[in-house]
Short mmCIF file of C-alpha atoms in Angstrom, two decimals:
data_model
loop_
_atom_site.label_atom_id
_atom_site.label_comp_id
_atom_site.label_asym_id
_atom_site.label_seq_id
_atom_site.Cartn_x
_atom_site.Cartn_y
_atom_site.Cartn_z
CA UNK Q 1 124.04 111.36 120.31
CA UNK Q 2 123.31 107.75 121.10
CA UNK Q 3 125.14 107.44 124.38
CA UNK Q 4 123.50 110.35 126.20
CA UNK Q 5 120.75 109.91 128.68
CA UNK Q 6 117.98 111.14 126.34
CA UNK Q 7 114.42 110.48 127.47
CA UNK Q 8 112.49 108.13 125.22
CA UNK Q 9 109.10 109.78 125.00
CA UNK Q 10 107.96 108.73 121.56
CA UNK Q 11 106.15 105.42 121.30
CA UNK Q 12 106.15 103.58 117.98
CA UNK Q 13 103.82 100.62 117.44
CA UNK Q 14 103.55 98.92 114.07
CA UNK Q 15 102.16 95.51 113.15
CA UNK Q 16 102.70 94.02 116.63
CA UNK Q 17 106.16 95.47 117.22
CA UNK Q 18 106.33 98.32 119.66
CA UNK Q 19 109.23 100.26 121.18
CA UNK Q 20 110.16 103.74 122.39
CA UNK Q 21 112.49 106.26 120.75
CA UNK Q 22 113.75 109.79 121.58
CA UNK Q 23 111.58 112.73 120.32
CA UNK Q 24 114.10 113.73 117.69
CA UNK Q 25 113.96 110.26 116.02
CA UNK Q 26 111.26 109.57 113.47
CA UNK Q 27 110.06 106.74 111.17
CA UNK Q 28 111.85 107.13 107.92
CA UNK Q 29 110.30 104.22 106.07
CA UNK Q 30 108.32 101.09 106.79
CA UNK Q 31 106.76 97.99 105.33
CA UNK Q 32 104.77 95.26 107.11
CA UNK Q 33 107.94 93.63 108.67
CA UNK Q 34 110.44 96.48 108.63
CA UNK Q 35 110.88 99.94 110.27
CA UNK Q 36 113.70 102.36 109.57
CA UNK Q 37 114.23 105.10 112.14
CA UNK Q 38 116.21 108.25 111.39
CA UNK Q 39 117.13 111.62 112.93
CA UNK Q 40 117.30 114.57 110.58
CA UNK Q 41 117.71 112.26 107.65
CA UNK Q 42 120.53 110.13 109.22
CA UNK Q 43 119.71 106.51 110.02
CA UNK Q 44 119.56 105.66 113.70
CA UNK Q 45 117.99 102.29 114.00
CA UNK Q 46 116.55 99.62 111.72
CA UNK Q 47 114.16 96.85 112.88
CA UNK Q 48 113.27 93.86 110.74
CA UNK Q 49 111.30 90.80 111.85
CA UNK Q 50 109.89 87.44 110.74
CA UNK Q 51 107.62 84.81 112.16
CA UNK Q 52 109.46 81.54 112.77
CA UNK Q 53 107.79 78.35 111.91
CA UNK Q 54 107.11 75.91 114.80
CA UNK Q 55 108.06 72.93 112.57
CA UNK Q 56 111.59 74.21 111.94
CA UNK Q 57 114.08 73.93 114.84
CA UNK Q 58 114.91 77.33 116.37
CA UNK Q 59 118.66 77.05 115.70
CA UNK Q 60 118.09 76.48 112.03
CA UNK Q 61 115.56 79.28 111.78
CA UNK Q 62 117.94 81.61 113.68
CA UNK Q 63 120.93 80.84 111.34
CA UNK Q 64 118.67 81.27 108.30
CA UNK Q 65 117.30 84.64 109.46
CA UNK Q 66 120.81 85.88 110.38
CA UNK Q 67 122.20 84.84 106.99
CA UNK Q 68 119.24 86.35 105.14
CA UNK Q 69 119.48 89.59 107.04
CA UNK Q 70 123.20 89.81 106.35
CA UNK Q 71 122.57 89.32 102.68
CA UNK Q 72 119.62 91.70 102.53
CA UNK Q 73 121.21 94.49 104.53
CA UNK Q 74 124.70 93.85 103.04
CA UNK Q 75 126.29 93.65 106.44
CA UNK Q 76 128.59 91.32 108.29
CA UNK Q 77 127.41 90.33 111.74
CA UNK Q 78 129.79 89.47 114.57
CA UNK Q 79 128.42 88.04 117.85
CA UNK Q 80 129.02 90.06 120.98
CA UNK Q 81 128.48 89.14 124.68
CA UNK Q 82 125.28 90.37 126.34
CA UNK Q 83 126.03 93.63 128.20
CA UNK Q 84 126.07 92.86 131.95
CA UNK Q 85 123.73 95.81 132.73
CA UNK Q 86 121.05 94.75 130.19
CA UNK Q 87 117.81 93.35 131.52
CA UNK Q 88 114.46 93.12 129.82
CA UNK Q 89 111.23 93.02 131.73
CA UNK Q 90 109.86 90.16 129.56
CA UNK Q 91 111.59 86.84 130.44
CA UNK Q 92 110.20 85.31 127.25
CA UNK Q 93 112.75 87.16 125.12
CA UNK Q 94 116.14 85.78 124.22
CA UNK Q 95 118.64 88.46 123.25
CA UNK Q 96 121.67 87.87 121.06
CA UNK Q 97 123.85 90.93 120.81
CA UNK Q 98 126.11 91.60 117.80
CA UNK Q 99 128.24 94.19 116.10
CA UNK Q 100 127.89 94.81 112.42
CA UNK Q 101 129.75 96.49 109.62
CA UNK Q 102 129.42 97.13 105.96
CA UNK Q 103 131.60 99.04 103.48
CA UNK Q 104 130.90 102.49 104.85
CA UNK Q 105 129.44 102.23 108.35
CA UNK Q 106 129.31 100.00 111.46
CA UNK Q 107 127.26 99.68 114.61
CA UNK Q 108 125.77 97.32 117.07
CA UNK Q 109 122.51 95.48 117.32
CA UNK Q 110 120.53 92.62 118.80
CA UNK Q 111 118.61 89.64 117.55
CA UNK Q 112 115.54 88.95 119.65
CA UNK Q 113 113.60 85.74 119.76
CA UNK Q 114 110.29 85.70 121.47
CA UNK Q 115 109.40 82.32 122.95
CA UNK Q 116 105.74 83.36 123.23
CA UNK Q 117 104.96 84.36 119.62
CA UNK Q 118 108.08 82.87 117.96
CA UNK Q 119 108.87 86.17 116.22
CA UNK Q 120 112.52 86.79 115.34
CA UNK Q 121 113.49 90.45 115.27
CA UNK Q 122 116.76 92.10 114.23
CA UNK Q 123 117.49 95.56 115.57
CA UNK Q 124 120.58 97.35 114.37
CA UNK Q 125 121.86 100.71 115.53
CA UNK Q 126 123.98 102.98 113.33
CA UNK Q 127 127.14 104.68 114.49
CA UNK Q 128 127.30 103.04 117.89
CA UNK Q 129 130.41 101.17 118.93
CA UNK Q 130 129.07 99.60 122.05
CA UNK Q 131 126.04 99.56 124.21
CA UNK Q 132 126.01 101.87 127.15
CA UNK Q 133 123.49 102.01 130.01
CA UNK Q 134 120.92 104.79 129.64
CA UNK Q 135 121.70 105.20 125.94
CA UNK Q 136 118.86 105.51 123.41
CA UNK Q 137 119.80 102.07 122.02
CA UNK Q 138 119.55 100.52 125.48
CA UNK Q 139 116.25 102.26 126.07
CA UNK Q 140 114.83 101.12 122.74
CA UNK Q 141 115.79 97.50 123.42
CA UNK Q 142 114.39 97.66 126.95
CA UNK Q 143 111.10 98.99 125.77
CA UNK Q 144 110.80 96.54 122.84
CA UNK Q 145 107.78 94.28 122.66
CA UNK Q 146 106.65 92.14 119.72
CA UNK Q 147 103.23 90.88 120.77
CA UNK Q 148 100.33 92.51 122.69
CA UNK Q 149 99.80 91.64 126.31
CA UNK Q 150 96.16 92.67 126.41
CA UNK Q 151 94.60 90.97 123.32
CA UNK Q 152 94.67 94.27 121.45
CA UNK Q 153 97.42 95.31 119.01
CA UNK Q 154 98.54 98.89 119.37
CA UNK Q 155 99.25 101.04 116.37
CA UNK Q 156 101.11 104.31 116.99
CA UNK Q 157 102.79 106.20 114.25
CA UNK Q 158 102.78 109.60 112.50
CA UNK Q 159 100.64 111.11 115.25
CA UNK Q 160 98.04 108.31 115.10
CA UNK Q 161 97.22 106.01 117.95
CA UNK Q 162 94.65 103.25 117.94
CA UNK Q 163 94.25 99.54 118.68
CA UNK Q 164 92.78 96.59 116.95
CA UNK Q 165 91.72 93.14 118.24
CA UNK Q 166 94.55 90.61 118.07
CA UNK Q 167 92.84 88.38 115.57
CA UNK Q 168 92.72 91.21 112.97
CA UNK Q 169 95.70 91.26 110.59
CA UNK Q 170 96.84 94.15 108.48
CA UNK Q 171 95.88 93.54 104.81
CA UNK Q 172 96.60 96.87 103.22
CA UNK Q 173 97.72 100.35 104.12
CA UNK Q 174 98.35 103.70 102.46
CA UNK Q 175 100.22 106.61 104.04
CA UNK Q 176 99.63 109.58 101.81
CA UNK Q 177 100.10 113.12 103.16
CA UNK Q 178 96.66 114.20 104.39
CA UNK Q 179 95.19 110.72 104.40
CA UNK Q 180 96.23 107.55 106.20
CA UNK Q 181 94.37 104.33 105.71
CA UNK Q 182 94.84 100.94 107.43
CA UNK Q 183 92.77 97.89 106.43
CA UNK Q 184 92.47 94.90 108.65
CA UNK Q 185 90.86 91.50 108.04
CA UNK Q 186 89.56 88.71 110.28
CA UNK Q 187 87.00 86.00 109.45
CA UNK Q 188 85.51 87.96 106.53
CA UNK Q 189 85.16 91.14 108.70
CA UNK Q 190 86.92 94.09 107.16
CA UNK Q 191 88.01 96.87 109.55
CA UNK Q 192 89.28 100.12 108.01
CA UNK Q 193 90.85 102.85 110.12
CA UNK Q 194 91.18 106.24 108.40
CA UNK Q 195 92.74 109.52 109.36
CA UNK Q 196 92.59 112.79 107.51
CA UNK Q 197 94.31 116.03 108.29
CA UNK Q 198 94.64 118.90 109.00
CA UNK Q 199 91.00 118.94 110.18
CA UNK Q 200 90.95 122.75 110.51
CA UNK Q 201 91.57 123.04 106.76
CA UNK Q 202 89.41 120.18 105.66
CA UNK Q 203 86.44 121.28 107.68
CA UNK Q 204 86.83 125.00 106.96
CA UNK Q 205 84.07 125.12 104.43
CA UNK Q 206 82.07 121.98 105.14
CA UNK Q 207 80.55 120.02 107.99
CA UNK Q 208 81.75 116.69 109.23
CA UNK Q 209 78.67 114.98 107.66
CA UNK Q 210 79.41 116.62 104.28
CA UNK Q 211 83.00 115.55 104.52
CA UNK Q 212 82.03 111.95 105.34
CA UNK Q 213 79.54 111.86 102.39
CA UNK Q 214 82.22 113.24 100.07
CA UNK Q 215 84.80 110.60 101.11
CA UNK Q 216 82.37 107.68 101.32
CA UNK Q 217 79.54 108.25 98.84
CA UNK Q 218 78.00 104.85 99.66
CA UNK Q 219 76.85 106.10 103.06
CA UNK Q 220 73.05 105.89 103.26
CA UNK Q 221 70.51 106.90 105.83
CA UNK Q 222 70.85 109.38 108.56
CA UNK Q 223 73.74 109.56 110.98
CA UNK Q 224 73.57 109.20 114.74
CA UNK Q 225 75.54 111.83 116.68
CA UNK Q 226 77.45 110.88 119.81
CA UNK Q 227 80.39 111.77 121.99
CA UNK Q 228 83.44 109.64 122.78
CA UNK Q 229 86.75 110.34 124.44
CA UNK Q 230 88.13 111.82 121.25
CA UNK Q 231 85.28 114.24 120.71
CA UNK Q 232 82.01 114.39 118.76
CA UNK Q 233 81.25 111.72 116.17
CA UNK Q 234 78.71 110.76 113.60
CA UNK Q 235 77.78 107.15 112.99
CA UNK Q 236 76.11 105.47 110.03
CA UNK Q 237 74.86 101.87 110.08
CA UNK Q 238 73.25 100.28 107.06
CA UNK Q 239 73.02 97.08 105.08
CA UNK Q 240 74.59 96.88 101.62
CA UNK Q 241 73.39 94.23 99.19
CA UNK Q 242 75.13 92.79 96.20
CA UNK Q 243 72.66 94.44 93.83
CA UNK Q 244 70.18 97.24 93.98
CA UNK Q 245 66.96 96.12 95.67
CA UNK Q 246 68.59 92.86 96.62
CA UNK Q 247 66.90 93.00 99.97
CA UNK Q 248 63.51 92.21 98.33
CA UNK Q 249 64.72 88.72 97.52
CA UNK Q 250 65.46 86.71 100.64
CA UNK Q 251 68.13 84.52 99.12
CA UNK Q 252 70.05 87.56 97.89
CA UNK Q 253 69.80 89.32 101.22
CA UNK Q 254 71.84 86.49 102.73
CA UNK Q 255 74.79 87.88 100.75
CA UNK Q 256 74.36 91.47 102.03
CA UNK Q 257 76.85 92.95 104.34
CA UNK Q 258 76.51 95.22 107.34
CA UNK Q 259 78.35 98.46 107.23
CA UNK Q 260 79.13 100.59 110.30
CA UNK Q 261 80.99 103.78 109.81
CA UNK Q 262 82.01 106.26 112.45
CA UNK Q 263 83.70 109.56 111.81
CA UNK Q 264 84.91 112.00 114.37
CA UNK Q 265 86.67 115.30 114.67
CA UNK Q 266 89.68 115.08 117.00
CA UNK Q 267 90.13 118.80 117.82
CA UNK Q 268 93.10 118.14 120.10
CA UNK Q 269 95.15 116.53 117.32
CA UNK Q 270 93.58 118.48 114.48
CA UNK Q 271 92.56 115.28 112.65
CA UNK Q 272 89.48 113.58 111.42
CA UNK Q 273 89.28 109.90 112.35
CA UNK Q 274 87.15 107.35 110.63
CA UNK Q 275 86.44 103.68 111.37
CA UNK Q 276 84.54 101.48 108.91
CA UNK Q 277 83.42 97.94 109.69
CA UNK Q 278 82.22 95.85 106.84
CA UNK Q 279 80.87 92.55 108.23
CA UNK Q 280 78.65 89.67 107.05
CA UNK Q 281 77.08 89.62 110.56
CA UNK Q 282 74.96 92.26 112.24
CA UNK Q 283 76.57 95.51 113.22
CA UNK Q 284 79.84 94.96 115.06
CA UNK Q 285 79.12 97.48 117.84
CA UNK Q 286 81.62 95.91 120.28
CA UNK Q 287 84.39 96.06 117.68
CA UNK Q 288 83.62 99.72 117.05
CA UNK Q 289 83.54 100.47 120.76
CA UNK Q 290 87.08 99.25 121.21
CA UNK Q 291 88.28 101.00 118.07
CA UNK Q 292 90.25 104.16 117.41
CA UNK Q 293 87.50 106.48 118.67
CA UNK Q 294 87.46 104.91 122.09
CA UNK Q 295 84.61 103.92 124.29
CA UNK Q 296 81.52 106.12 124.39
CA UNK T 1 141.42 112.89 82.85
CA UNK T 2 138.05 111.78 84.22
CA UNK T 3 135.99 114.41 86.00
CA UNK T 4 135.87 113.90 89.81
CA UNK T 5 132.77 112.09 90.98
CA UNK T 6 130.17 114.37 92.60
CA UNK T 7 129.19 113.35 96.07
CA UNK T 8 125.53 112.18 95.96
CA UNK T 9 123.08 114.40 97.78
CA UNK T 10 121.81 113.15 101.03
CA UNK T 11 118.40 113.86 102.57
CA UNK T 12 120.16 116.14 105.06
CA UNK T 13 121.68 118.18 102.19
CA UNK T 14 118.25 118.51 100.56
CA UNK T 15 116.61 119.62 103.77
CA UNK T 16 119.17 122.29 104.44
CA UNK T 17 118.64 123.99 101.04
CA UNK T 18 116.91 127.40 100.98
CA UNK T 19 113.99 127.73 98.64
CA UNK T 20 113.50 131.21 97.27
CA UNK T 21 110.64 132.70 95.21
CA UNK T 22 111.61 133.69 91.66
CA UNK T 23 111.14 137.37 90.82
CA UNK T 24 108.33 138.45 88.50
CA UNK T 25 105.58 136.52 90.12
CA UNK T 26 102.40 138.36 90.86
CA UNK T 27 100.10 137.33 93.76
CA UNK T 28 96.36 137.70 93.94
CA UNK T 29 94.22 136.79 96.90
CA UNK T 30 90.81 135.62 95.66
CA UNK T 31 87.69 136.10 97.84
CA UNK T 32 87.14 132.36 97.97
CA UNK T 33 90.46 131.89 99.75
CA UNK T 34 93.78 130.49 98.66
CA UNK T 35 96.24 132.41 96.46
CA UNK T 36 96.63 132.91 92.67
CA UNK T 37 100.15 133.11 91.33
CA UNK T 38 100.71 134.69 87.91
CA UNK T 39 104.12 134.14 86.30
CA UNK T 40 105.61 134.68 82.88
CA UNK T 41 106.28 131.58 80.68
CA UNK T 42 108.30 131.65 77.47
CA UNK T 43 106.65 130.27 74.37
CA UNK T 44 108.29 127.23 72.89
CA UNK T 45 110.33 128.01 69.70
CA UNK T 46 107.77 126.24 67.49
CA UNK T 47 105.00 128.62 68.66
CA UNK T 48 107.27 131.67 68.27
CA UNK T 49 107.87 130.48 64.74
CA UNK T 50 104.11 130.18 64.16
CA UNK T 51 103.62 133.74 65.48
CA UNK T 52 106.24 135.02 63.07
CA UNK T 53 104.16 133.58 60.20
CA UNK T 54 100.72 134.69 61.30
CA UNK T 55 101.39 137.82 63.45
CA UNK T 56 103.02 141.12 62.87
CA UNK T 57 104.08 141.40 66.44
CA UNK T 58 105.84 138.38 68.07
CA UNK T 59 105.05 137.84 71.77
CA UNK T 60 107.72 135.74 73.43
CA UNK T 61 106.15 135.19 76.82
CA UNK T 62 102.63 134.79 78.19
CA UNK T 63 101.26 134.85 81.74
CA UNK T 64 100.30 131.53 83.35
CA UNK T 65 98.22 131.40 86.47
CA UNK T 66 98.01 128.73 89.15
CA UNK T 67 95.73 128.71 92.14
CA UNK T 68 97.00 127.48 95.51
CA UNK T 69 94.66 126.28 98.24
CA UNK T 70 95.02 127.43 101.86
CA UNK T 71 97.76 124.95 102.64
CA UNK T 72 99.71 125.88 99.49
CA UNK T 73 99.37 129.56 100.40
CA UNK T 74 100.77 128.94 103.82
CA UNK T 75 103.85 127.17 102.39
CA UNK T 76 104.28 129.93 99.84
CA UNK T 77 104.21 132.54 102.58
CA UNK T 78 106.95 130.69 104.44
CA UNK T 79 109.34 130.94 101.48
CA UNK T 80 111.14 134.06 102.41
CA UNK T 81 114.58 133.19 101.05
CA UNK T 82 115.95 132.83 104.56
CA UNK T 83 114.33 129.65 105.89
CA UNK T 84 115.75 126.30 104.77
CA UNK T 85 113.45 123.43 103.75
CA UNK T 86 113.72 121.87 107.22
CA UNK T 87 112.48 125.12 108.85
CA UNK T 88 109.64 125.49 106.41
CA UNK T 89 108.55 121.92 107.21
CA UNK T 90 108.75 122.50 110.96
CA UNK T 91 106.85 125.87 110.68
CA UNK T 92 104.17 124.25 108.46
CA UNK T 93 103.77 121.30 110.80
CA UNK T 94 103.45 123.62 113.77
CA UNK T 95 100.95 125.83 111.91
CA UNK T 96 98.56 122.94 111.21
CA UNK T 97 99.35 120.59 114.07
CA UNK T 98 100.69 117.95 111.66
CA UNK T 99 103.22 115.19 112.30
CA UNK T 100 106.59 116.36 110.99
CA UNK T 101 107.01 113.38 108.69
CA UNK T 102 103.62 114.00 107.10
CA UNK T 103 104.41 117.64 106.74
CA UNK T 104 107.88 116.76 105.25
CA UNK T 105 106.34 114.59 102.53
CA UNK T 106 103.68 117.12 101.58
CA UNK T 107 105.94 120.14 101.70
CA UNK T 108 108.78 118.52 99.74
CA UNK T 109 106.34 117.36 97.02
CA UNK T 110 104.83 120.86 96.89
CA UNK T 111 108.24 122.52 96.64
CA UNK T 112 109.21 120.11 93.87
CA UNK T 113 106.15 121.03 91.85
CA UNK T 114 106.82 124.75 92.41
CA UNK T 115 110.39 124.20 91.24
CA UNK T 116 109.27 122.32 88.12
CA UNK T 117 106.92 125.20 87.24
CA UNK T 118 109.83 127.68 87.70
CA UNK T 119 108.21 129.50 90.58
CA UNK T 120 111.06 128.93 93.02
CA UNK T 121 114.80 128.31 92.96
CA UNK T 122 116.79 126.40 95.45
CA UNK T 123 119.96 127.78 97.05
CA UNK T 124 122.45 125.50 98.77
CA UNK T 125 122.21 125.97 102.51
#
């Protein structure tokens, strides 16, 4: 049901790209530059993007991306006129509408070029002959953004929601049932966002501090307790040297790193959230404050 | 004449299947929580042969036990032979406040391992 006026309540934000989808749609698969959306196992939308180089002319980049997408997705793309009702709130976006077909299915889609961040995104919809106003496809395109407006990148998927500073880039991620982990890197500062669930089961026989020590055995010292907008948290801050007792030798202590780890029980979402900052500089309190656990 | 090609199973087909517990499985609820399932397993022919040499009475099956944690117990309790996989996932996600996709991955992996152990059978929905 792509042409009905279905409310788009679910926000998806992944690696800079953000958009809204109906509640029944869900992320089927993803990688750093690709998201597949499905509904009860049937594909609904696919989003793929690439950063375009400033040294290559846009037309060439555009042709190359289109050709590569056609080859990769095994589809044939046919250019379509921009629907007269379509208007995006961001004037920095250029939309190129198209219809596509492969051996077994067909649909419509749009190529989006952002003049601000030079990101080229391809969105294709499955089983949709043409765009209609108030359709899910129209709503997704209208809500599409590919760069943060506030200097913080939003991440919203699988019940998780957090933001990271714009200069941090995703270096690694794992999405295992019961444990999600996202690692970010910027100027030798490692930021790791963790989420475990369901909290009611994981914390049934142990305290939050015991759970934290079990997952991160390197935690040393006592934890500070606090409250933030997601609930109670525990916070450890300590210095970790390259070797044991490295702090006794001044030249070795230069290589030590500051670790800040905060873990909290989000009772509302039945999850345990953790943020770890591993930095060569003193404790990155400001980075932590703007992290997943919110401001204290 | 070549046999007609079978239509490949889609995710939708798999999710509409009905998992059903196999008969002959005993359940024990330990004090520590979780659930212990005890089920008969047939000896491999080699071991039956060995028994014939060394024993007067040949035992063809033995009981194997597996312990499920609280989450496994919850999924097991949802396998009533009426609910399809999709309903089990939805019920499990609702029970623990999980995202449905996360519940789908964990429940389907768990059902697969139960199937490999011969604890459940899958009926077409």
